[in-house]
Amino acid sequence: MSAKLILGTEIREEILEEITAEVSQIKAKYGKVPGLVTILVGENPASISYVTLKIQTAHRVGFHEVQDSQPIDISEEDLLALIAKYNKDDSINGILVQLPLPKHIDEKKVLNAIDPDKDVDGFHPVNVGRLMIGGDEVKFPPCTPAGIQEMIIRAGVKTSGAEVVVVGRSNIVGKPIANMMLQKGKGANATVTIVHTGTKDLAFHCKRADILIVAAGVPDLVKPEWIKPGACVIDVGVNRVGEKISEKTGKKIAILKGDVDFEAAKEIAGSITPVPGGVGPMTITMLMLNTLKSLKFKLGIN
Ligand code: NAD
């Protein structure tokens, strides 16, 4: 039997429509819309395309969006001054600095200079701490883990009491999603195991998982025989394994593969996310949700 597909492409549309409706209600009542600034340093093509997509999405949902492009040789001092300016700007609710930054700039210093109440990426140590505490303390869960949890909720997967196994312990995916799944609350209350490069028997742990979340960045790391029949499999991995010519545009595009052997796994799992079209589209969507939340916190309407 083939697993139910959990499609980020569809869930994204639902959430963006909900955000658009809420933005217009807030605008009508308070005369304000969420403001998002994206700071781009230099002209890295991948960064330009990420920023463009973020700005286009912000525009689509009715935000006030600012793209602030800075030259590659901007000094750290000037970049910090720019962040200080947006920290004070009342029309801006979310500040996003596109990474990577050039080598002469201390990335950590820059990210830590963002006002935690405008840190819609959720990477500031204050927001990491808030996430750890959980409950009402959480303001901005980091976007990819928040997207994963939202997909699990909207797919109707039972999490309370479930065995969740997370493959990977990065600060942007593995650690935060593990932390979110163990909190007492909606889409959580699970028993969580994190496995990583130091784990002795990866297969043993994966086989126990009712919900298997894989964020390792290794194509086909998870074998079909590691999947418990009926499990929910969330494949976060995005691995470029080659190139092909797009049928739509005729241009060269990357062939992407997840961390799970999808074709075989979908015959065993109960539900599964594909790559591409699974977790990927959720990250920018949750960035929009965090920016909306930021304005709502400010207006006291949560
Ligand atoms: P990372 O390299 O920072 O972390 C990978 C983690 O996986 C590490 O903690 C490592 O211990 C673990 N790992 C690696 N190989 C392993 C192995 N053989 N056995 C057990 N554990 C292993 O990566 P990341 O930033 O967390 O990203 C992981 C993957 O998710 C990447 O493919 C990345 O492109 C993708 N990703 C996708 C999105 C999205 O779709 N929106 C967002 C973030 C990351």
GROMACS .gro file of C-alpha atoms and ligand atoms in nm:
model
  346
    1MET     CA    1   0.000   0.000   0.000
    2SER     CA    2   0.125   0.346  -0.085
    3ALA     CA    3   0.166   0.605   0.191
    4LYS     CA    4  -0.038   0.925   0.211
    5LEU     CA    5   0.171   1.211   0.072
    6ILE     CA    6   0.216   1.513   0.296
    7LEU     CA    7   0.265   1.796   0.050
    8GLY     CA    8   0.424   2.121   0.160
    9THR     CA    9   0.318   2.276  -0.169
   10GLU     CA   10  -0.049   2.232  -0.071
   11ILE     CA   11  -0.016   2.317   0.299
   12ARG     CA   12   0.177   2.633   0.204
   13GLU     CA   13  -0.119   2.755  -0.003
   14GLU     CA   14  -0.363   2.696   0.286
   15ILE     CA   15  -0.142   2.883   0.533
   16LEU     CA   16  -0.064   3.174   0.298
   17GLU     CA   17  -0.436   3.221   0.238
   18GLU     CA   18  -0.499   3.224   0.614
   19ILE     CA   19  -0.221   3.481   0.661
   20THR     CA   20  -0.355   3.702   0.379
   21ALA     CA   21  -0.703   3.702   0.535
   22GLU     CA   22  -0.567   3.786   0.880
   23VAL     CA   23  -0.345   4.064   0.743
   24SER     CA   24  -0.644   4.231   0.578
   25GLN     CA   25  -0.850   4.205   0.900
   26ILE     CA   26  -0.570   4.361   1.105
   27LYS     CA   27  -0.520   4.633   0.843
   28ALA     CA   28  -0.892   4.719   0.851
   29LYS     CA   29  -0.903   4.731   1.232
   30TYR     CA   30  -0.563   4.877   1.327
   31GLY     CA   31  -0.439   5.039   1.004
   32LYS     CA   32  -0.117   4.836   1.020
   33VAL     CA   33   0.040   4.554   0.818
   34PRO     CA   34   0.338   4.335   0.914
   35GLY     CA   35   0.671   4.473   0.791
   36LEU     CA   36   0.959   4.248   0.687
   37VAL     CA   37   1.307   4.365   0.590
   38THR     CA   38   1.551   4.134   0.417
   39ILE     CA   39   1.914   4.240   0.432
   40LEU     CA   40   2.128   4.098   0.155
   41VAL     CA   41   2.505   4.154   0.152
   42GLY     CA   42   2.677   4.099  -0.184
   43GLU     CA   43   2.543   3.922  -0.491
   44ASN     CA   44   2.556   3.549  -0.420
   45PRO     CA   45   2.309   3.407  -0.680
   46ALA     CA   46   2.157   3.151  -0.438
   47SER     CA   47   2.108   3.423  -0.173
   48ILE     CA   48   1.949   3.655  -0.430
   49SER     CA   49   1.700   3.388  -0.532
   50TYR     CA   50   1.610   3.306  -0.166
   51VAL     CA   51   1.562   3.674  -0.085
   52THR     CA   52   1.355   3.730  -0.400
   53LEU     CA   53   1.125   3.443  -0.304
   54LYS     CA   54   1.087   3.576   0.052
   55ILE     CA   55   1.005   3.925  -0.073
   56GLN     CA   56   0.759   3.794  -0.335
   57THR     CA   57   0.582   3.586  -0.070
   58ALA     CA   58   0.571   3.881   0.172
   59HIS     CA   59   0.420   4.092  -0.106
   60ARG     CA   60   0.164   3.823  -0.189
   61VAL     CA   61   0.030   3.811   0.169
   62GLY     CA   62   0.004   4.190   0.190
   63PHE     CA   63   0.308   4.274   0.404
   64HIS     CA   64   0.512   4.592   0.385
   65GLU     CA   65   0.835   4.447   0.246
   66VAL     CA   66   1.177   4.606   0.220
   67GLN     CA   67   1.472   4.456   0.038
   68ASP     CA   68   1.790   4.621   0.161
   69SER     CA   69   2.085   4.523  -0.061
   70GLN     CA   70   2.431   4.614   0.062
   71PRO     CA   71   2.769   4.591  -0.114
   72ILE     CA   72   2.993   4.292  -0.039
   73ASP     CA   73   3.252   4.523   0.123
   74ILE     CA   74   3.015   4.680   0.378
   75SER     CA   75   3.193   4.700   0.713
   76GLU     CA   76   3.071   4.505   1.014
   77GLU     CA   77   3.017   4.836   1.193
   78ASP     CA   78   2.794   4.969   0.914
   79LEU     CA   79   2.594   4.645   0.902
   80LEU     CA   80   2.541   4.660   1.279
   81ALA     CA   81   2.428   5.022   1.243
   82LEU     CA   82   2.177   4.916   0.977
   83ILE     CA   83   2.035   4.651   1.207
   84ALA     CA   84   2.012   4.907   1.488
   85LYS     CA   85   1.814   5.130   1.250
   86TYR     CA   86   1.562   4.855   1.170
   87ASN     CA   87   1.541   4.754   1.538
   88LYS     CA   88   1.404   5.104   1.604
   89ASP     CA   89   1.185   5.125   1.292
   90ASP     CA   90   0.818   5.090   1.394
   91SER     CA   91   0.707   4.983   1.047
   92ILE     CA   92   0.933   4.673   1.063
   93ASN     CA   93   0.828   4.365   1.261
   94GLY     CA   94   1.075   4.114   1.121
   95ILE     CA   95   1.445   4.149   1.036
   96LEU     CA   96   1.611   3.885   0.827
   97VAL     CA   97   1.981   3.882   0.742
   98GLN     CA   98   2.043   3.648   0.450
   99LEU     CA   99   2.332   3.410   0.521
  100PRO     CA  100   2.611   3.346   0.444
  101LEU     CA  101   2.778   3.681   0.515
  102PRO     CA  102   3.124   3.770   0.374
  103LYS     CA  103   3.419   3.642   0.577
  104HIS     CA  104   3.520   3.983   0.722
  105ILE     CA  105   3.185   3.998   0.910
  106ASP     CA  106   3.118   3.805   1.230
  107GLU     CA  107   2.788   3.631   1.154
  108LYS     CA  108   2.712   3.554   1.518
  109LYS     CA  109   2.765   3.917   1.622
  110VAL     CA  110   2.529   4.034   1.347
  111LEU     CA  111   2.251   3.784   1.425
  112ASN     CA  112   2.277   3.858   1.796
  113ALA     CA  113   2.234   4.231   1.726
  114ILE     CA  114   1.879   4.175   1.595
  115ASP     CA  115   1.611   4.269   1.849
  116PRO     CA  116   1.483   3.928   1.974
  117ASP     CA  117   1.129   4.063   1.930
  118LYS     CA  118   1.199   4.109   1.557
  119ASP     CA  119   1.403   3.789   1.515
  120VAL     CA  120   1.151   3.609   1.293
  121ASP     CA  121   1.411   3.346   1.197
  122GLY     CA  122   1.416   3.241   1.563
  123PHE     CA  123   1.796   3.201   1.579
  124HIS     CA  124   1.874   3.461   1.848
  125PRO     CA  125   1.986   3.294   2.174
  126VAL     CA  126   1.691   3.459   2.352
  127ASN     CA  127   1.446   3.287   2.116
  128VAL     CA  128   1.635   2.958   2.139
  129GLY     CA  129   1.594   2.983   2.516
  130ARG     CA  130   1.226   3.070   2.484
  131LEU     CA  131   1.177   2.763   2.264
  132MET     CA  132   1.348   2.544   2.523
  133ILE     CA  133   1.115   2.669   2.797
  134GLY     CA  134   0.813   2.613   2.571
  135GLY     CA  135   0.447   2.708   2.617
  136ASP     CA  136   0.359   3.078   2.622
  137GLU     CA  137   0.726   3.167   2.639
  138VAL     CA  138   0.779   3.076   2.270
  139LYS     CA  139   0.766   3.371   2.032
  140PHE     CA  140   0.934   3.270   1.708
  141PRO     CA  141   0.999   2.899   1.656
  142PRO     CA  142   1.265   2.857   1.386
  143CYS     CA  143   1.097   2.831   1.047
  144THR     CA  144   1.191   2.483   0.917
  145PRO     CA  145   1.108   2.300   1.244
  146ALA     CA  146   0.788   2.506   1.279
  147GLY     CA  147   0.696   2.400   0.925
  148ILE     CA  148   0.761   2.035   1.008
  149GLN     CA  149   0.538   2.048   1.315
  150GLU     CA  150   0.263   2.227   1.122
  151MET     CA  151   0.273   1.958   0.849
  152ILE     CA  152   0.243   1.684   1.110
  153ILE     CA  153  -0.054   1.860   1.272
  154ARG     CA  154  -0.234   1.933   0.943
  155ALA     CA  155  -0.178   1.575   0.821
  156GLY     CA  156  -0.364   1.458   1.133
  157VAL     CA  157  -0.074   1.249   1.264
  158LYS     CA  158  -0.109   1.162   1.634
  159THR     CA  159   0.189   1.294   1.829
  160SER     CA  160   0.090   1.258   2.194
  161GLY     CA  161   0.271   0.954   2.332
  162ALA     CA  162   0.432   0.882   1.993
  163GLU     CA  163   0.792   0.770   1.958
  164VAL     CA  164   0.963   1.044   1.758
  165VAL     CA  165   1.313   0.985   1.625
  166VAL     CA  166   1.504   1.282   1.484
  167VAL     CA  167   1.808   1.210   1.267
  168GLY     CA  168   2.047   1.507   1.292
  169ARG     CA  169   2.136   1.752   1.570
  170SER     CA  170   2.187   2.084   1.388
  171ASN     CA  171   2.084   2.410   1.551
  172ILE     CA  172   1.848   2.495   1.266
  173VAL     CA  173   1.658   2.165   1.230
  174GLY     CA  174   1.746   1.865   1.449
  175LYS     CA  175   1.779   2.021   1.796
  176PRO     CA  176   1.484   2.263   1.769
  177ILE     CA  177   1.238   2.011   1.621
  178ALA     CA  178   1.333   1.756   1.888
  179ASN     CA  179   1.274   2.021   2.153
  180MET     CA  180   0.939   2.122   2.005
  181MET     CA  181   0.811   1.765   1.980
  182LEU     CA  182   0.877   1.695   2.348
  183GLN     CA  183   0.689   1.995   2.484
  184LYS     CA  184   0.348   1.945   2.639
  185GLY     CA  185   0.108   2.079   2.379
  186LYS     CA  186  -0.054   2.052   2.038
  187GLY     CA  187   0.144   1.856   1.778
  188ALA     CA  188   0.387   1.745   2.047
  189ASN     CA  189   0.391   1.559   2.384
  190ALA     CA  190   0.601   1.286   2.221
  191THR     CA  191   0.887   1.070   2.347
  192VAL     CA  192   1.186   1.199   2.153
  193THR     CA  193   1.518   1.042   2.058
  194ILE     CA  194   1.787   1.232   1.866
  195VAL     CA  195   2.036   1.030   1.664
  196HIS     CA  196   2.348   1.165   1.495
  197THR     CA  197   2.697   1.076   1.371
  198GLY     CA  198   2.792   0.953   1.719
  199THR     CA  199   2.498   0.709   1.741
  200LYS     CA  200   2.599   0.340   1.750
  201ASP     CA  201   2.298   0.182   1.579
  202LEU     CA  202   2.097   0.422   1.364
  203ALA     CA  203   1.873   0.149   1.222
  204PHE     CA  204   1.769   0.027   1.570
  205HIS     CA  205   1.636   0.372   1.667
  206CYS     CA  206   1.473   0.452   1.330
  207LYS     CA  207   1.282   0.121   1.340
  208ARG     CA  208   1.116   0.228   1.667
  209ALA     CA  209   0.985   0.556   1.529
  210ASP     CA  210   0.615   0.631   1.490
  211ILE     CA  211   0.732   0.964   1.349
  212LEU     CA  212   1.073   0.970   1.181
  213ILE     CA  213   1.218   1.314   1.108
  214VAL     CA  214   1.535   1.300   0.900
  215ALA     CA  215   1.763   1.603   0.862
  216ALA     CA  216   2.111   1.468   0.791
  217GLY     CA  217   2.193   1.591   0.441
  218VAL     CA  218   2.293   1.241   0.321
  219PRO     CA  219   2.102   1.107   0.017
  220ASP     CA  220   1.916   0.781   0.083
  221LEU     CA  221   2.065   0.751   0.433
  222VAL     CA  222   1.743   0.596   0.567
  223LYS     CA  223   1.678   0.252   0.420
  224PRO     CA  224   1.325   0.122   0.370
  225GLU     CA  225   1.382  -0.163   0.617
  226TRP     CA  226   1.446   0.099   0.891
  227ILE     CA  227   1.090   0.228   0.863
  228LYS     CA  228   0.820   0.099   1.094
  229PRO     CA  229   0.512   0.000   0.890
  230GLY     CA  230   0.258   0.284   0.904
  231ALA     CA  231   0.506   0.543   1.040
  232CYS     CA  232   0.499   0.910   0.944
  233VAL     CA  233   0.824   0.997   0.765
  234ILE     CA  234   0.933   1.360   0.735
  235ASP     CA  235   1.230   1.397   0.502
  236VAL     CA  236   1.400   1.733   0.551
  237GLY     CA  237   1.709   1.652   0.344
  238VAL     CA  238   1.771   1.840   0.022
  239ASN     CA  239   2.063   1.687  -0.167
  240ARG     CA  240   2.175   1.788  -0.516
  241VAL     CA  241   2.260   1.462  -0.688
  242GLY     CA  242   2.293   1.582  -1.048
  243GLU     CA  243   2.145   1.808  -1.312
  244LYS     CA  244   1.871   1.778  -1.573
  245ILE     CA  245   1.698   1.996  -1.830
  246SER     CA  246   1.367   2.135  -1.707
  247GLU     CA  247   1.071   2.034  -1.928
  248LYS     CA  248   0.901   2.367  -1.844
  249THR     CA  249   1.185   2.615  -1.904
  250GLY     CA  250   1.441   2.417  -2.105
  251LYS     CA  251   1.704   2.534  -1.855
  252LYS     CA  252   1.944   2.322  -1.648
  253ILE     CA  253   1.809   2.246  -1.299
  254ALA     CA  254   1.939   2.043  -1.007
  255ILE     CA  255   1.812   1.691  -0.945
  256LEU     CA  256   1.714   1.687  -0.578
  257LYS     CA  257   1.694   1.387  -0.347
  258GLY     CA  258   1.600   1.355   0.016
  259ASP     CA  259   1.768   1.162   0.298
  260VAL     CA  260   1.515   0.878   0.266
  261ASP     CA  261   1.484   0.625  -0.016
  262PHE     CA  262   1.141   0.768  -0.110
  263GLU     CA  263   1.023   0.516  -0.371
  264ALA     CA  264   1.075   0.217  -0.141
  265ALA     CA  265   0.981   0.400   0.181
  266LYS     CA  266   0.640   0.510   0.053
  267GLU     CA  267   0.535   0.146   0.027
  268ILE     CA  268   0.597   0.097   0.402
  269ALA     CA  269   0.523   0.432   0.568
  270GLY     CA  270   0.171   0.549   0.655
  271SER     CA  271   0.249   0.903   0.544
  272ILE     CA  272   0.558   1.063   0.393
  273THR     CA  273   0.689   1.395   0.258
  274PRO     CA  274   0.842   1.396  -0.091
  275VAL     CA  275   1.158   1.584  -0.195
  276PRO     CA  276   1.107   1.831  -0.352
  277GLY     CA  277   0.758   1.954  -0.260
  278GLY     CA  278   0.757   1.837   0.103
  279VAL     CA  279   0.922   2.033   0.385
  280GLY     CA  280   1.096   2.280   0.149
  281PRO     CA  281   0.802   2.514   0.078
  282MET     CA  282   0.717   2.535   0.450
  283THR     CA  283   1.020   2.738   0.561
  284ILE     CA  284   0.932   3.068   0.392
  285THR     CA  285   0.565   3.012   0.481
  286MET     CA  286   0.652   2.994   0.851
  287LEU     CA  287   0.870   3.303   0.815
  288MET     CA  288   0.557   3.488   0.704
  289LEU     CA  289   0.364   3.345   0.999
  290ASN     CA  290   0.636   3.458   1.242
  291THR     CA  291   0.633   3.809   1.095
  292LEU     CA  292   0.255   3.827   1.133
  293LYS     CA  293   0.290   3.700   1.491
  294SER     CA  294   0.547   3.973   1.560
  295LEU     CA  295   0.298   4.246   1.468
  296LYS     CA  296   0.025   4.072   1.670
  297PHE     CA  297   0.253   4.059   1.977
  298LYS     CA  298   0.314   4.431   1.934
  299LEU     CA  299  -0.057   4.506   1.902
  300GLY     CA  300  -0.136   4.273   2.192
  301ILE     CA  301  -0.381   4.064   1.989
  302ASN     CA  302  -0.254   3.707   2.038
  303NAD     P1  303   2.380   1.992   0.918
  303NAD     O1  304   2.486   1.942   0.825
  303NAD     O2  305   2.403   2.116   0.996
  303NAD     O3  306   2.343   1.876   1.020
  303NAD     C1  307   2.328   1.744   0.979
  303NAD     C2  308   2.313   1.656   1.101
  303NAD     O4  309   2.294   1.523   1.059
  303NAD     C3  310   2.435   1.657   1.191
  303NAD     O5  311   2.392   1.684   1.322
  303NAD     C4  312   2.494   1.517   1.182
  303NAD     O6  313   2.532   1.466   1.309
  303NAD     C5  314   2.378   1.435   1.130
  303NAD     N1  315   2.428   1.334   1.035
  303NAD     C6  316   2.495   1.354   0.920
  303NAD     N2  317   2.526   1.237   0.863
  303NAD     C7  318   2.482   1.140   0.945
  303NAD     C8  319   2.487   0.999   0.942
  303NAD     N3  320   2.547   0.934   0.843
  303NAD     N4  321   2.431   0.933   1.045
  303NAD     C9  322   2.370   0.998   1.147
  303NAD     N5  323   2.361   1.132   1.154
  303NAD    C10  324   2.417   1.202   1.054
  303NAD     O7  325   2.248   2.001   0.829
  303NAD     P2  326   2.110   2.081   0.849
  303NAD     O8  327   2.134   2.224   0.827
  303NAD     O9  328   2.040   2.034   0.971
  303NAD    O10  329   2.032   2.025   0.722
  303NAD    C11  330   2.006   1.888   0.705
  303NAD    C12  331   1.943   1.865   0.569
  303NAD    O11  332   1.819   1.934   0.564
  303NAD    C13  333   2.023   1.919   0.452
  303NAD    O12  334   2.005   1.835   0.340
  303NAD    C14  335   1.962   2.054   0.424
  303NAD    O13  336   1.976   2.094   0.289
  303NAD    C15  337   1.818   2.025   0.457
  303NAD     N6  338   1.741   2.144   0.497
  303NAD    C16  339   1.624   2.168   0.433
  303NAD    C17  340   1.548   2.278   0.468
  303NAD    C18  341   1.418   2.303   0.398
  303NAD    O14  342   1.373   2.221   0.324
  303NAD     N7  343   1.352   2.411   0.415
  303NAD    C19  344   1.590   2.363   0.570
  303NAD    C20  345   1.708   2.334   0.637
  303NAD    C21  346   1.783   2.223   0.599
   0.00000   0.00000   0.00000
